[in-house]
Amino acid sequence: MTGSSRASSDRRSRYSGLSLLRHAVSGRPWPPAWRSHDLRAGYDVVIIGGGVHGLATAYYLARNHGITDVAVLDKGYLGGGGSGRNTAILRSNYLTPEGVRFYDRSLELYAGLAADLNFNVMFSRRGHLTLAHSDASLRTMRWRAEVNKVSGVDSEVIDAADVKRLVPHLDVTAGARYPILGGLHHPPGGIVRHDAVVWGYARAADSLGAHLHQDTEVTGIDVRAGRVRGVRTTRGDIAAPVVLNATAGWSTLVADLAGVRLPVQTFPLQAAVTEPVKPFLRTVVVSGSLHVYVSQTSRGELVFGASVDPFASYSTRGSLEFTEGLAGHVLQLMPSLAKLRLLRQWAGLCDMTPDFAPIMGHTDVEGFLVDVGWGTYGFKAGPVAGEAMADCIAHGRPPDLIAPFGLQRFAEGRLMGEKGAAAVGH
Ligand SMILES: Cc1cc2nc3c(=O)[nH]c(=O)nc-3n(C[C@H](O)[C@H](O)[C@H](O)COP(=O)(O)OP(=O)(O)OC[C@H]3O[C@@H](n4cnc5c(N)ncnc54)[C@H](O)[C@@H]3O)c2cc1C
């Protein structure tokens, strides 16, 4: 596809110290971050799903390829899926060379995202530490560190004394129930503000001409003679030669509408946050054996995550079993947190693939593309997946960076094998 309509000029009112001052003095209200539109009868590209992936794709379609006749449809509100529910941990220390290269490009995009979108996404590189509680995990970590280094990604196996130096609150004594033998330290890892990323992409995509339609559920996909023709929605039909499924936890339901089967199962993933306390934890700490991870936000809250619930479901209710298990595991790592109070817990949906790697690119239905299978790790990939899917739509074939992640790999038996670096949900 070529850019049928070049990107219109950037209509955003720029956010800056000066404009803040101007608005304060004049009392003039800020324009809405993005606009509402009537649904058009047709678009060049329809993106189903207004999470970070759908919105980033719309943004890069406009910015990199001049394709602006684009609609992003969401059945709820922008960021209401996994993109507004995740724990926003960023890293690129994966296990496969393809995964490492891919996620590293995302970190690169995240590092420049605030300037690119003119929106403070609160990107914070604070290091990421995965703990080893057994010789077997130390072995996998050495393997991971080597794969990372070959791809130019900073990752190092450290011993228990260095773990203690990095995170003094960890219990590294031999008497701990799960003794800490060392860890995989990944200094470029960090956190970001997930809402800001979603809103930043939405505002930027809108300003370049994309139409963002909230409360617009896709109820059917029109496929004739093996080709997608458009979508049916709760607000009317839309003709489109290209339709992208970026609906994560709902992706199999949406793919079914086009008659495409995906090797994806949906599981709930829960997380929780405590009351804010003084900053004491800079590094993101992960324990695969205890199925738990901890980070501290810039507001001081501790954010805890875990692995997916053990059964497939579309439920987004929290459970007491989760809270009990989580609290027990956190206290095994950091006994001094015993007096902290949990403020909230929540759940989101995760679209898990058998090889813990995403599915990106074309399907057997011409014009119907997927950007799915993001499981518990897809937020960090939003920028790179958006950039790559926009490229794929613009040029009609996947760029090299995402070619290994095609749907055909399951039929061809070329699975990615990323489980060793992606089993705990972040
Ligand atoms: C608790 C939790 C913690 C996580 N932690 C991390 C982490 O630390 N780091 C990380 O990288 N990832 C993490 N993840 C995973 C990450 O959140 C997701 O992989 C990512 O947000 C997926 O983004 P998306 O844009 O593909 O989908 P989503 O943000 O889920 O958006 C999909 C959208 O599709 C819409 N939709 C569905 N069906 C339809 C339809 N029929 N018509 C129209 N719209 C539809 C939904 O309303 C939704 O808004 C976590 C997930 C959870 C739940």
Coordinates of N, CA and C and ligand atoms in Angstrom, one line a residue, residues 48-55 73-90 94 216-219 246-251 254 257 268-271 293 346-351 371-372 374-381 425-426, ligand 1:
I48 N -8.4 -3.0 14.6 CA -9.4 -3.4 15.7 C -8.5 -3.5 17.0
G49 N -8.9 -2.7 18.0 CA -8.1 -2.7 19.2 C -7.4 -1.4 19.5
G50 N -7.9 -0.7 20.5 CA -7.3 0.6 20.8 C -6.4 0.5 22.0
G51 N -5.5 -0.5 22.0 CA -4.4 -0.6 23.0 C -3.2 0.0 22.4
V52 N -2.1 -0.2 23.1 CA -0.8 0.4 22.7 C -0.4 -0.1 21.3
H53 N -0.8 -1.4 21.0 CA -0.4 -2.0 19.7 C -1.2 -1.3 18.5
G54 N -2.5 -1.2 18.7 CA -3.3 -0.6 17.6 C -3.0 0.8 17.4
L55 N -2.8 1.6 18.6 CA -2.6 3.0 18.5 C -1.2 3.3 17.9
L73 N -10.6 1.1 16.0 CA -11.9 0.8 16.7 C -11.7 0.1 18.0
D74 N -12.3 0.6 19.0 CA -12.3 -0.2 20.3 C -13.7 -0.3 20.9
K75 N -14.0 -1.5 21.4 CA -15.3 -1.8 21.9 C -15.5 -1.0 23.2
G76 N -14.4 -0.6 23.9 CA -14.6 0.1 25.1 C -13.8 1.5 25.0
Y77 N -13.0 1.7 26.0 CA -12.2 3.0 25.9 C -10.7 2.7 25.6
L78 N -10.0 3.7 25.0 CA -8.6 3.5 24.6 C -7.8 3.1 25.9
G79 N -7.1 2.0 25.7 CA -6.2 1.6 26.9 C -7.0 0.7 27.9
G80 N -8.3 0.4 27.6 CA -9.1 -0.4 28.6 C -8.7 -1.8 28.7
G81 N -7.9 -2.3 27.7 CA -7.5 -3.7 27.8 C -6.2 -3.9 28.6
G82 N -5.3 -4.8 28.1 CA -4.1 -5.0 28.9 C -3.2 -3.7 28.9
S83 N -3.4 -2.8 28.0 CA -2.5 -1.7 27.9 C -2.7 -0.7 29.1
G84 N -3.9 -0.8 29.7 CA -4.1 0.1 30.9 C -4.0 -0.7 32.2
R85 N -3.6 -2.0 32.1 CA -3.7 -2.9 33.3 C -2.3 -3.5 33.6
N86 N -1.3 -3.2 32.8 CA -0.1 -4.0 33.0 C 0.8 -3.3 34.0
T87 N 1.9 -3.9 34.3 CA 2.8 -3.4 35.3 C 4.0 -2.6 34.6
A88 N 3.9 -2.5 33.3 CA 4.8 -1.5 32.6 C 6.3 -1.8 32.7
I89 N 6.6 -3.0 32.8 CA 8.1 -3.3 32.9 C 8.6 -3.5 31.5
L90 N 9.8 -2.9 31.3 CA 10.4 -2.9 30.0 C 11.8 -3.6 30.1
Y94 N 15.7 -11.2 26.5 CA 15.0 -12.5 26.2 C 16.0 -13.6 25.9
T216 N -17.0 1.2 20.0 CA -17.3 0.7 18.6 C -16.8 -0.7 18.5
E217 N -17.7 -1.6 18.7 CA -17.3 -3.0 18.8 C -17.4 -3.7 17.4
V218 N -16.4 -4.4 17.0 CA -16.5 -5.1 15.7 C -17.2 -6.4 16.0
T219 N -18.3 -6.6 15.2 CA -19.2 -7.8 15.4 C -19.1 -8.8 14.3
A246 N -5.7 -6.3 16.5 CA -4.7 -6.0 17.6 C -5.5 -6.1 18.9
T247 N -6.2 -7.2 19.1 CA -7.1 -7.2 20.3 C -6.6 -8.1 21.4
A248 N -5.4 -8.6 21.4 CA -4.7 -9.3 22.5 C -5.7 -10.4 23.1
G249 N -6.2 -10.1 24.3 CA -6.9 -11.2 25.0 C -8.2 -11.6 24.3
W250 N -8.7 -10.8 23.4 CA -9.9 -11.1 22.6 C -9.5 -11.6 21.2
S251 N -8.3 -11.8 20.9 CA -7.8 -11.9 19.5 C -8.4 -13.2 18.8
V254 N -12.0 -12.4 17.7 CA -12.0 -11.5 16.5 C -11.5 -12.2 15.2
L257 N -14.1 -14.3 13.6 CA -15.0 -13.5 12.7 C -14.6 -13.6 11.2
P268 N -6.3 -15.0 32.5 CA -6.3 -13.8 33.3 C -4.9 -13.7 33.9
L269 N -4.4 -12.5 34.1 CA -3.2 -12.2 34.8 C -3.5 -11.1 35.8
Q270 N -3.1 -11.4 37.1 CA -3.4 -10.4 38.1 C -2.2 -9.7 38.6
A271 N -2.4 -8.5 39.2 CA -1.3 -7.7 39.7 C -1.9 -6.9 40.9
Y293 N 7.2 -10.7 40.8 CA 8.1 -9.6 40.6 C 7.7 -8.3 41.3
W346 N -5.9 -6.1 40.6 CA -6.8 -6.1 39.4 C -6.3 -7.2 38.5
A347 N -7.0 -7.4 37.4 CA -6.6 -8.5 36.4 C -6.8 -8.0 35.0
G348 N -6.1 -8.5 34.1 CA -6.3 -8.3 32.6 C -6.2 -9.6 31.9
L349 N -6.4 -9.5 30.6 CA -6.5 -10.8 29.8 C -5.2 -10.9 29.0
C350 N -4.6 -12.1 28.9 CA -3.4 -12.4 28.2 C -3.6 -13.4 27.2
D351 N -3.2 -13.1 26.0 CA -3.3 -14.0 24.8 C -2.0 -14.9 24.7
D371 N -1.6 -8.9 14.9 CA -0.6 -8.5 15.8 C -1.0 -8.9 17.2
V372 N -0.8 -10.2 17.5 CA -1.4 -10.8 18.7 C -0.4 -11.8 19.4
W374 N 0.4 -11.6 22.6 CA 1.3 -10.8 23.4 C 1.4 -11.2 24.8
G375 N 0.6 -12.2 25.2 CA 0.7 -12.8 26.5 C 0.9 -11.8 27.6
T376 N 1.9 -12.1 28.4 CA 2.1 -11.3 29.6 C 3.2 -10.3 29.4
Y377 N 3.7 -10.1 28.1 CA 4.9 -9.3 27.9 C 4.8 -8.3 26.8
G378 N 3.5 -8.0 26.3 CA 3.4 -7.2 25.1 C 3.4 -5.7 25.3
F379 N 3.4 -5.2 26.5 CA 3.4 -3.8 26.6 C 4.7 -3.2 26.1
K380 N 5.8 -3.9 26.5 CA 7.1 -3.4 26.2 C 7.3 -3.4 24.7
A381 N 6.5 -4.2 24.0 CA 6.7 -4.4 22.5 C 5.9 -3.4 21.7
G425 N 4.9 -13.2 34.5 CA 4.1 -12.2 33.6 C 4.7 -10.8 33.6
H426 N 5.7 -10.5 32.8 CA 6.1 -9.1 32.6 C 6.9 -9.0 31.3
Ligands
LIG1 C1 -1.6 -7.6 35.1 C2 -0.8 -7.5 33.8 C3 0.5 -7.2 33.9 C4 1.3 -7.1 32.8 N1 2.6 -6.7 32.9 C5 3.3 -6.4 31.7 C6 4.6 -5.9 31.9 O1 5.1 -5.5 32.9 N2 5.3 -5.7 30.7 C7 4.8 -6.0 29.5 O2 5.5 -5.8 28.5 N3 3.6 -6.5 29.4 C8 2.8 -6.7 30.4 N4 1.5 -7.2 30.3 C9 1.0 -7.6 29.0 C10 0.5 -6.4 28.3 O3 -0.4 -5.6 29.1 C11 -0.2 -6.7 27.0 O4 0.5 -7.7 26.3 C12 -0.4 -5.5 26.1 O5 -1.0 -4.4 26.8 C13 -1.3 -5.9 24.9 O6 -1.6 -4.7 24.2 P1 -2.5 -4.6 23.0 O7 -2.6 -3.2 22.5 O8 -2.2 -5.7 22.0 O9 -3.9 -5.1 23.6 P2 -4.9 -4.4 24.6 O10 -4.3 -3.3 25.3 O11 -5.5 -5.5 25.4 O12 -6.0 -3.8 23.7 C14 -6.9 -4.7 23.0 C15 -8.2 -3.8 22.8 O13 -9.1 -4.5 21.9 C16 -10.4 -4.2 22.2 N5 -11.3 -5.1 21.6 C17 -11.4 -6.4 21.9 N6 -12.4 -7.0 21.1 C18 -12.8 -6.0 20.3 C19 -13.8 -6.0 19.3 N7 -14.6 -7.0 19.0 N8 -14.1 -4.8 18.7 C20 -13.4 -3.7 19.0 N9 -12.4 -3.7 20.0 C21 -12.2 -4.8 20.6 C22 -10.4 -4.2 23.7 O14 -11.4 -3.4 24.2 C23 -9.0 -3.6 24.1 O15 -9.0 -2.3 24.4 C24 0.7 -7.4 31.5 C25 -0.6 -7.7 31.4 C26 -1.4 -7.8 32.5 C27 -2.9 -8.1 32.4

